[in-house]
PDB file of C-alpha atoms in Angstrom:
ATOM      1  CA  GLN A  20       0.769  -4.640 -15.059  1.00  0.00           C
ATOM      2  CA  LYS A  21       0.568  -6.582 -11.822  1.00  0.00           C
ATOM      3  CA  GLU A  22       2.065  -4.976  -8.810  1.00  0.00           C
ATOM      4  CA  VAL A  23       3.355  -6.218  -5.565  1.00  0.00           C
ATOM      5  CA  GLU A  24       4.527  -3.628  -3.150  1.00  0.00           C
ATOM      6  CA  GLN A  25       6.852  -3.990  -0.070  1.00  0.00           C
ATOM      7  CA  ASN A  26       8.591  -1.376   2.017  1.00  0.00           C
ATOM      8  CA  SER A  27      12.028  -1.601   1.031  1.00  0.00           C
ATOM      9  CA  GLY A  28      13.382  -0.842   4.457  1.00  0.00           C
ATOM     10  CA  PRO A  29      15.737  -1.365   5.927  1.00  0.00           C
ATOM     11  CA  LEU A  30      13.699  -2.464   8.874  1.00  0.00           C
ATOM     12  CA  SER A  31      15.871  -2.851  11.989  1.00  0.00           C
ATOM     13  CA  VAL A  32      14.645  -4.584  15.168  1.00  0.00           C
ATOM     14  CA  PRO A  33      16.509  -5.677  18.406  1.00  0.00           C
ATOM     15  CA  GLU A  34      17.060  -9.439  19.084  1.00  0.00           C
ATOM     16  CA  GLY A  35      13.863 -10.837  20.579  1.00  0.00           C
ATOM     17  CA  ALA A  36      11.493  -8.411  19.220  1.00  0.00           C
ATOM     18  CA  ILE A  37       8.784  -8.955  16.754  1.00  0.00           C
ATOM     19  CA  ALA A  38       9.567  -7.997  13.158  1.00  0.00           C
ATOM     20  CA  SER A  39       6.407  -7.083  10.952  1.00  0.00           C
ATOM     21  CA  LEU A  40       6.875  -7.225   7.127  1.00  0.00           C
ATOM     22  CA  ASN A  41       4.054  -5.990   4.896  1.00  0.00           C
ATOM     23  CA  CYS A  42       2.947  -6.489   1.386  1.00  0.00           C
ATOM     24  CA  THR A  43       0.209  -5.252  -0.862  1.00  0.00           C
ATOM     25  CA  TYR A  44      -0.864  -6.527  -4.215  1.00  0.00           C
ATOM     26  CA  SER A  45      -2.940  -5.075  -6.926  1.00  0.00           C
ATOM     27  CA  ASP A  46      -4.573  -8.225  -8.617  1.00  0.00           C
ATOM     28  CA  ARG A  47      -7.703  -8.972  -6.624  1.00  0.00           C
ATOM     29  CA  GLY A  48      -7.829 -12.365  -8.325  1.00  0.00           C
ATOM     30  CA  SER A  49      -4.683 -13.577  -6.865  1.00  0.00           C
ATOM     31  CA  GLN A  50      -5.192 -16.694  -4.669  1.00  0.00           C
ATOM     32  CA  SER A  51      -1.713 -17.773  -3.528  1.00  0.00           C
ATOM     33  CA  PHE A  52       0.784 -15.834  -1.470  1.00  0.00           C
ATOM     34  CA  PHE A  53       4.367 -16.679  -0.545  1.00  0.00           C
ATOM     35  CA  TRP A  54       7.201 -15.346   1.606  1.00  0.00           C
ATOM     36  CA  TYR A  55      10.740 -16.003   0.643  1.00  0.00           C
ATOM     37  CA  ARG A  56      13.875 -15.247   2.610  1.00  0.00           C
ATOM     38  CA  GLN A  57      17.085 -14.315   0.736  1.00  0.00           C
ATOM     39  CA  TYR A  58      20.379 -13.972   2.450  1.00  0.00           C
ATOM     40  CA  SER A  59      22.959 -11.808   0.690  1.00  0.00           C
ATOM     41  CA  GLY A  60      24.410 -13.460  -2.239  1.00  0.00           C
ATOM     42  CA  LYS A  61      22.089 -16.544  -1.956  1.00  0.00           C
ATOM     43  CA  SER A  62      18.962 -17.670  -3.608  1.00  0.00           C
ATOM     44  CA  PRO A  63      15.482 -17.027  -2.426  1.00  0.00           C
ATOM     45  CA  GLU A  64      14.296 -19.672   0.189  1.00  0.00           C
ATOM     46  CA  LEU A  65      10.556 -20.320   0.632  1.00  0.00           C
ATOM     47  CA  ILE A  66       9.547 -19.849   4.275  1.00  0.00           C
ATOM     48  CA  MET A  67       5.872 -19.389   4.294  1.00  0.00           C
ATOM     49  CA  PHE A  68       2.859 -19.894   1.995  1.00  0.00           C
ATOM     50  CA  ILE A  69      -0.827 -18.914   2.606  1.00  0.00           C
ATOM     51  CA  TYR A  70      -4.010 -19.271   0.489  1.00  0.00           C
ATOM     52  CA  SER A  71      -6.809 -18.469   2.824  1.00  0.00           C
ATOM     53  CA  ASN A  72      -7.817 -15.349   4.755  1.00  0.00           C
ATOM     54  CA  GLY A  73      -6.530 -15.218   8.287  1.00  0.00           C
ATOM     55  CA  ASP A  74      -3.403 -16.390  10.042  1.00  0.00           C
ATOM     56  CA  LYS A  75      -1.064 -19.199   9.369  1.00  0.00           C
ATOM     57  CA  GLU A  76       1.604 -20.002  11.932  1.00  0.00           C
ATOM     58  CA  ASP A  77       4.841 -22.051  11.498  1.00  0.00           C
ATOM     59  CA  GLY A  78       7.331 -21.916  14.401  1.00  0.00           C
ATOM     60  CA  ARG A  79       8.244 -18.354  14.877  1.00  0.00           C
ATOM     61  CA  PHE A  80       6.664 -17.198  11.596  1.00  0.00           C
ATOM     62  CA  THR A  81       3.172 -16.167  11.131  1.00  0.00           C
ATOM     63  CA  ALA A  82       1.695 -15.158   7.706  1.00  0.00           C
ATOM     64  CA  GLN A  83      -1.420 -12.937   7.757  1.00  0.00           C
ATOM     65  CA  LEU A  84      -3.604 -12.676   4.723  1.00  0.00           C
ATOM     66  CA  ASN A  85      -6.464 -10.115   4.025  1.00  0.00           C
ATOM     67  CA  LYS A  86      -7.884 -10.545   0.602  1.00  0.00           C
ATOM     68  CA  ALA A  87     -10.442  -7.711   1.018  1.00  0.00           C
ATOM     69  CA  SER A  88      -7.625  -5.395   1.558  1.00  0.00           C
ATOM     70  CA  GLN A  89      -5.186  -7.001  -0.674  1.00  0.00           C
ATOM     71  CA  TYR A  90      -2.743  -7.165   2.059  1.00  0.00           C
ATOM     72  CA  VAL A  91      -0.351 -10.013   3.252  1.00  0.00           C
ATOM     73  CA  SER A  92       2.133  -9.735   6.083  1.00  0.00           C
ATOM     74  CA  LEU A  93       4.786 -11.802   7.751  1.00  0.00           C
ATOM     75  CA  LEU A  94       5.431 -11.613  11.502  1.00  0.00           C
ATOM     76  CA  ILE A  95       8.660 -13.024  12.899  1.00  0.00           C
ATOM     77  CA  ARG A  96       8.581 -13.506  16.704  1.00  0.00           C
ATOM     78  CA  ASP A  97      11.544 -13.547  18.844  1.00  0.00           C
ATOM     79  CA  SER A  98      13.701 -12.277  16.043  1.00  0.00           C
ATOM     80  CA  GLN A  99      17.166 -13.480  15.885  1.00  0.00           C
ATOM     81  CA  PRO A 100      20.354 -11.985  14.262  1.00  0.00           C
ATOM     82  CA  SER A 101      20.138 -15.088  11.815  1.00  0.00           C
ATOM     83  CA  ASP A 102      16.840 -13.596  10.515  1.00  0.00           C
ATOM     84  CA  SER A 103      18.711 -10.728   9.038  1.00  0.00           C
ATOM     85  CA  ALA A 104      17.986 -11.104   5.395  1.00  0.00           C
ATOM     86  CA  THR A 105      15.774  -9.695   2.656  1.00  0.00           C
ATOM     87  CA  TYR A 106      12.116 -10.949   2.619  1.00  0.00           C
ATOM     88  CA  LEU A 107      10.376 -11.234  -0.740  1.00  0.00           C
ATOM     89  CA  CYS A 108       6.664 -11.375  -1.004  1.00  0.00           C
ATOM     90  CA  ALA A 109       5.329 -13.278  -4.014  1.00  0.00           C
ATOM     91  CA  VAL A 110       1.761 -13.423  -5.335  1.00  0.00           C
ATOM     92  CA  ASN A 111       0.447 -15.691  -8.063  1.00  0.00           C
ATOM     93  CA  ALA A 112      -0.888 -14.370 -11.333  1.00  0.00           C
ATOM     94  CA  PRO A 113      -4.420 -15.618 -11.768  1.00  0.00           C
ATOM     95  CA  GLY A 114      -5.793 -16.959 -14.928  1.00  0.00           C
ATOM     96  CA  SER A 115      -5.026 -20.004 -17.108  1.00  0.00           C
ATOM     97  CA  SER A 116      -2.829 -17.957 -19.465  1.00  0.00           C
ATOM     98  CA  THR A 117      -0.463 -17.158 -16.596  1.00  0.00           C
ATOM     99  CA  LEU A 118      -0.745 -20.480 -14.745  1.00  0.00           C
ATOM    100  CA  GLY A 119       2.111 -20.836 -12.218  1.00  0.00           C
ATOM    101  CA  ARG A 120       3.472 -17.289 -12.646  1.00  0.00           C
ATOM    102  CA  LEU A 121       4.440 -15.330  -9.573  1.00  0.00           C
ATOM    103  CA  TYR A 122       4.893 -11.670  -9.149  1.00  0.00           C
ATOM    104  CA  PHE A 123       7.649 -10.774  -6.762  1.00  0.00           C
ATOM    105  CA  GLY A 124       7.855  -7.544  -4.677  1.00  0.00           C
ATOM    106  CA  ARG A 125      11.308  -5.853  -4.472  1.00  0.00           C
ATOM    107  CA  GLY A 126      11.867  -7.024  -0.922  1.00  0.00           C
ATOM    108  CA  THR A 127      12.184  -5.727   2.454  1.00  0.00           C
ATOM    109  CA  GLN A 128      15.708  -5.789   4.082  1.00  0.00           C
ATOM    110  CA  LEU A 129      15.547  -6.814   7.672  1.00  0.00           C
ATOM    111  CA  THR A 130      18.334  -6.342  10.211  1.00  0.00           C
ATOM    112  CA  VAL A 131      17.959  -7.961  13.733  1.00  0.00           C
ATOM    113  CA  TRP A 132      20.660  -6.442  15.998  1.00  0.00           C
ATOM    114  CA  PRO A 133      21.874  -8.242  19.147  1.00  0.00           C
TER     115      PRO A 133
ATOM    116  CA  ILE B  10      20.224 -34.369  -2.454  1.00  0.00           C
ATOM    117  CA  ALA B  11      17.072 -33.406  -4.465  1.00  0.00           C
ATOM    118  CA  GLY B  12      16.860 -29.926  -5.919  1.00  0.00           C
ATOM    119  CA  ILE B  13      17.882 -27.682  -8.781  1.00  0.00           C
ATOM    120  CA  THR B  14      21.346 -27.462 -10.177  1.00  0.00           C
ATOM    121  CA  GLN B  15      22.480 -24.434 -12.132  1.00  0.00           C
ATOM    122  CA  ALA B  16      25.731 -24.049 -14.062  1.00  0.00           C
ATOM    123  CA  PRO B  17      28.048 -22.257 -14.282  1.00  0.00           C
ATOM    124  CA  THR B  18      27.987 -20.595 -10.929  1.00  0.00           C
ATOM    125  CA  SER B  19      29.463 -17.510 -12.392  1.00  0.00           C
ATOM    126  CA  GLN B  20      30.778 -16.322 -15.817  1.00  0.00           C
ATOM    127  CA  ILE B  21      32.346 -13.333 -17.234  1.00  0.00           C
ATOM    128  CA  LEU B  22      31.464 -13.112 -21.039  1.00  0.00           C
ATOM    129  CA  ALA B  23      32.364 -10.716 -23.820  1.00  0.00           C
ATOM    130  CA  ALA B  24      29.576  -8.791 -25.425  1.00  0.00           C
ATOM    131  CA  GLY B  25      28.362 -10.472 -28.583  1.00  0.00           C
ATOM    132  CA  ARG B  26      29.084 -14.005 -27.475  1.00  0.00           C
ATOM    133  CA  ARG B  27      26.588 -16.693 -27.057  1.00  0.00           C
ATOM    134  CA  MET B  28      25.938 -18.271 -23.677  1.00  0.00           C
ATOM    135  CA  THR B  29      23.816 -20.975 -22.346  1.00  0.00           C
ATOM    136  CA  LEU B  30      22.943 -21.174 -18.666  1.00  0.00           C
ATOM    137  CA  ARG B  31      22.038 -24.741 -17.569  1.00  0.00           C
ATOM    138  CA  CYS B  32      19.389 -25.734 -15.103  1.00  0.00           C
ATOM    139  CA  THR B  33      18.456 -29.287 -14.095  1.00  0.00           C
ATOM    140  CA  GLN B  34      16.028 -30.306 -11.629  1.00  0.00           C
ATOM    141  CA  ASP B  35      15.370 -33.982 -10.194  1.00  0.00           C
ATOM    142  CA  MET B  36      12.187 -33.379  -8.367  1.00  0.00           C
ATOM    143  CA  ARG B  37      10.059 -34.164 -11.543  1.00  0.00           C
ATOM    144  CA  HIS B  38       8.392 -30.835 -11.255  1.00  0.00           C
ATOM    145  CA  ASN B  39       6.216 -29.907 -14.278  1.00  0.00           C
ATOM    146  CA  ALA B  40       6.925 -26.178 -14.238  1.00  0.00           C
ATOM    147  CA  MET B  41      10.232 -24.502 -14.597  1.00  0.00           C
ATOM    148  CA  TYR B  42      11.057 -20.791 -14.659  1.00  0.00           C
ATOM    149  CA  TRP B  43      13.977 -18.374 -15.291  1.00  0.00           C
ATOM    150  CA  TYR B  44      14.361 -15.093 -13.504  1.00  0.00           C
ATOM    151  CA  ARG B  45      16.901 -12.375 -13.504  1.00  0.00           C
ATOM    152  CA  GLN B  46      17.540 -10.364 -10.263  1.00  0.00           C
ATOM    153  CA  ASP B  47      19.088  -6.756 -10.506  1.00  0.00           C
ATOM    154  CA  LEU B  48      19.655  -4.449  -7.591  1.00  0.00           C
ATOM    155  CA  GLY B  49      16.551  -2.287  -6.945  1.00  0.00           C
ATOM    156  CA  LEU B  50      14.371  -4.074  -9.490  1.00  0.00           C
ATOM    157  CA  GLY B  51      13.718  -7.462  -7.765  1.00  0.00           C
ATOM    158  CA  LEU B  52      13.031 -10.844  -9.470  1.00  0.00           C
ATOM    159  CA  ARG B  53      11.750 -10.474 -12.958  1.00  0.00           C
ATOM    160  CA  LEU B  54      10.473 -13.416 -15.063  1.00  0.00           C
ATOM    161  CA  ILE B  55      12.258 -14.130 -18.286  1.00  0.00           C
ATOM    162  CA  HIS B  56      10.666 -17.331 -19.731  1.00  0.00           C
ATOM    163  CA  TYR B  57       8.729 -20.145 -18.147  1.00  0.00           C
ATOM    164  CA  SER B  58       7.562 -23.614 -19.016  1.00  0.00           C
ATOM    165  CA  ASN B  59       4.426 -25.280 -17.623  1.00  0.00           C
ATOM    166  CA  THR B  60       5.318 -28.762 -18.910  1.00  0.00           C
ATOM    167  CA  ALA B  61       7.885 -30.430 -21.208  1.00  0.00           C
ATOM    168  CA  GLY B  62       7.593 -29.318 -24.786  1.00  0.00           C
ATOM    169  CA  THR B  63       5.991 -25.906 -23.957  1.00  0.00           C
ATOM    170  CA  THR B  64       7.450 -22.527 -23.088  1.00  0.00           C
ATOM    171  CA  GLY B  65       6.108 -18.989 -22.653  1.00  0.00           C
ATOM    172  CA  LYS B  66       7.432 -15.464 -22.393  1.00  0.00           C
ATOM    173  CA  GLY B  67       7.715 -13.616 -19.055  1.00  0.00           C
ATOM    174  CA  GLU B  68       8.106 -10.037 -18.359  1.00  0.00           C
ATOM    175  CA  VAL B  69      11.609  -9.529 -19.893  1.00  0.00           C
ATOM    176  CA  PRO B  70      12.033 -12.163 -22.631  1.00  0.00           C
ATOM    177  CA  ASP B  71      13.932 -10.067 -25.249  1.00  0.00           C
ATOM    178  CA  GLY B  72      17.494 -11.413 -26.027  1.00  0.00           C
ATOM    179  CA  TYR B  73      16.785 -14.696 -24.437  1.00  0.00           C
ATOM    180  CA  SER B  74      15.419 -17.983 -25.440  1.00  0.00           C
ATOM    181  CA  VAL B  75      14.507 -21.378 -23.779  1.00  0.00           C
ATOM    182  CA  SER B  76      13.722 -24.894 -24.485  1.00  0.00           C
ATOM    183  CA  ARG B  77      12.256 -27.700 -22.637  1.00  0.00           C
ATOM    184  CA  ALA B  78      12.976 -30.898 -24.380  1.00  0.00           C
ATOM    185  CA  ASN B  79      12.347 -33.039 -21.243  1.00  0.00           C
ATOM    186  CA  THR B  80      11.145 -32.629 -17.665  1.00  0.00           C
ATOM    187  CA  ASP B  81      14.463 -32.094 -16.108  1.00  0.00           C
ATOM    188  CA  ASP B  82      16.287 -29.580 -18.109  1.00  0.00           C
ATOM    189  CA  PHE B  83      15.469 -25.918 -18.950  1.00  0.00           C
ATOM    190  CA  PRO B  84      18.434 -24.163 -20.438  1.00  0.00           C
ATOM    191  CA  LEU B  85      18.505 -20.334 -21.066  1.00  0.00           C
ATOM    192  CA  THR B  86      20.395 -19.057 -24.035  1.00  0.00           C
ATOM    193  CA  LEU B  87      21.675 -15.605 -24.720  1.00  0.00           C
ATOM    194  CA  ALA B  88      22.168 -15.549 -28.465  1.00  0.00           C
ATOM    195  CA  SER B  89      24.306 -12.399 -28.504  1.00  0.00           C
ATOM    196  CA  ALA B  90      25.154 -11.091 -24.937  1.00  0.00           C
ATOM    197  CA  VAL B  91      24.920  -7.329 -24.209  1.00  0.00           C
ATOM    198  CA  PRO B  92      26.126  -5.522 -21.111  1.00  0.00           C
ATOM    199  CA  SER B  93      22.497  -4.909 -19.979  1.00  0.00           C
ATOM    200  CA  GLN B  94      22.151  -8.627 -19.448  1.00  0.00           C
ATOM    201  CA  THR B  95      24.736  -8.536 -16.630  1.00  0.00           C
ATOM    202  CA  SER B  96      22.653  -9.902 -13.721  1.00  0.00           C
ATOM    203  CA  VAL B  97      22.166 -12.818 -11.532  1.00  0.00           C
ATOM    204  CA  TYR B  98      19.976 -15.630 -13.013  1.00  0.00           C
ATOM    205  CA  PHE B  99      17.907 -17.933 -11.080  1.00  0.00           C
ATOM    206  CA  CYS B 100      16.120 -21.043 -12.269  1.00  0.00           C
ATOM    207  CA  ALA B 101      13.081 -22.203 -10.316  1.00  0.00           C
ATOM    208  CA  SER B 102      10.617 -25.052 -10.421  1.00  0.00           C
ATOM    209  CA  SER B 103       7.231 -26.011  -9.123  1.00  0.00           C
ATOM    210  CA  GLU B 104       5.144 -29.108  -8.969  1.00  0.00           C
ATOM    211  CA  VAL B 105       2.143 -28.340 -11.335  1.00  0.00           C
ATOM    212  CA  GLY B 106       2.739 -24.671 -12.243  1.00  0.00           C
ATOM    213  CA  GLY B 107      -0.451 -23.440 -10.408  1.00  0.00           C
ATOM    214  CA  ASP B 108      -0.635 -22.581  -6.765  1.00  0.00           C
ATOM    215  CA  GLU B 109       2.348 -24.583  -5.718  1.00  0.00           C
ATOM    216  CA  PRO B 110       5.367 -22.728  -4.374  1.00  0.00           C
ATOM    217  CA  GLN B 111       8.483 -22.311  -6.508  1.00  0.00           C
ATOM    218  CA  HIS B 112      11.830 -23.683  -5.501  1.00  0.00           C
ATOM    219  CA  PHE B 113      14.963 -21.878  -6.536  1.00  0.00           C
ATOM    220  CA  GLY B 114      18.319 -23.018  -7.570  1.00  0.00           C
ATOM    221  CA  ASP B 115      21.641 -21.179  -6.371  1.00  0.00           C
ATOM    222  CA  GLY B 116      21.869 -18.887  -9.274  1.00  0.00           C
ATOM    223  CA  THR B 117      24.353 -17.870 -11.985  1.00  0.00           C
ATOM    224  CA  ARG B 118      26.124 -14.651 -11.593  1.00  0.00           C
ATOM    225  CA  LEU B 119      26.764 -13.297 -15.139  1.00  0.00           C
ATOM    226  CA  SER B 120      28.846 -10.338 -16.174  1.00  0.00           C
ATOM    227  CA  ILE B 121      28.833  -9.091 -19.759  1.00  0.00           C
ATOM    228  CA  LEU B 122      31.777  -6.874 -20.623  1.00  0.00           C
TER     229      LEU B 122
END
């Protein structure tokens, strides 16, 4: 059973602060890592993906990957109330028999208060 | 606008009835997926298809069937709906079914009474 673990939260930060969202995964062979944002009642929206160890930055978002520790995180700088949503971590299932499959964490609910 | 279209948006269905959820994408993606999302359980994969003509079972396939007659369409059928299939269903697609990210449709909210 592949596992992707996230703190369910809720995580509450003030506007302008850095929000840090964390995710661990069980399959050491996983190579692709994704962060999705899901507003209440809406579908998941891809916001970041990362394949290599280290940091990847896109605007206010930074994804961090440490394969040795099987850990991936998402930092949101200058958090805004519009960032309030549930953030889903997804990890690929390695191997040809599971090509393309992703395993999702249960999500972390983030609230940014003004 | 390119993307994934799901229909219906929502549906209330009597137990025992047959129901097909439709999913169409116009991005020419090879791979397509069906998920259900339940409170506290996250997204769970029902069935997937890596290319037209092939399908595979995900984590929770029982009670569901799919077909992939062409690249664009990937319908999900509940042969005889049961209340435990009440959920929000999302269809997703990706370019090659490998390391590419998946993109989601808007979902179908299904209630089985």
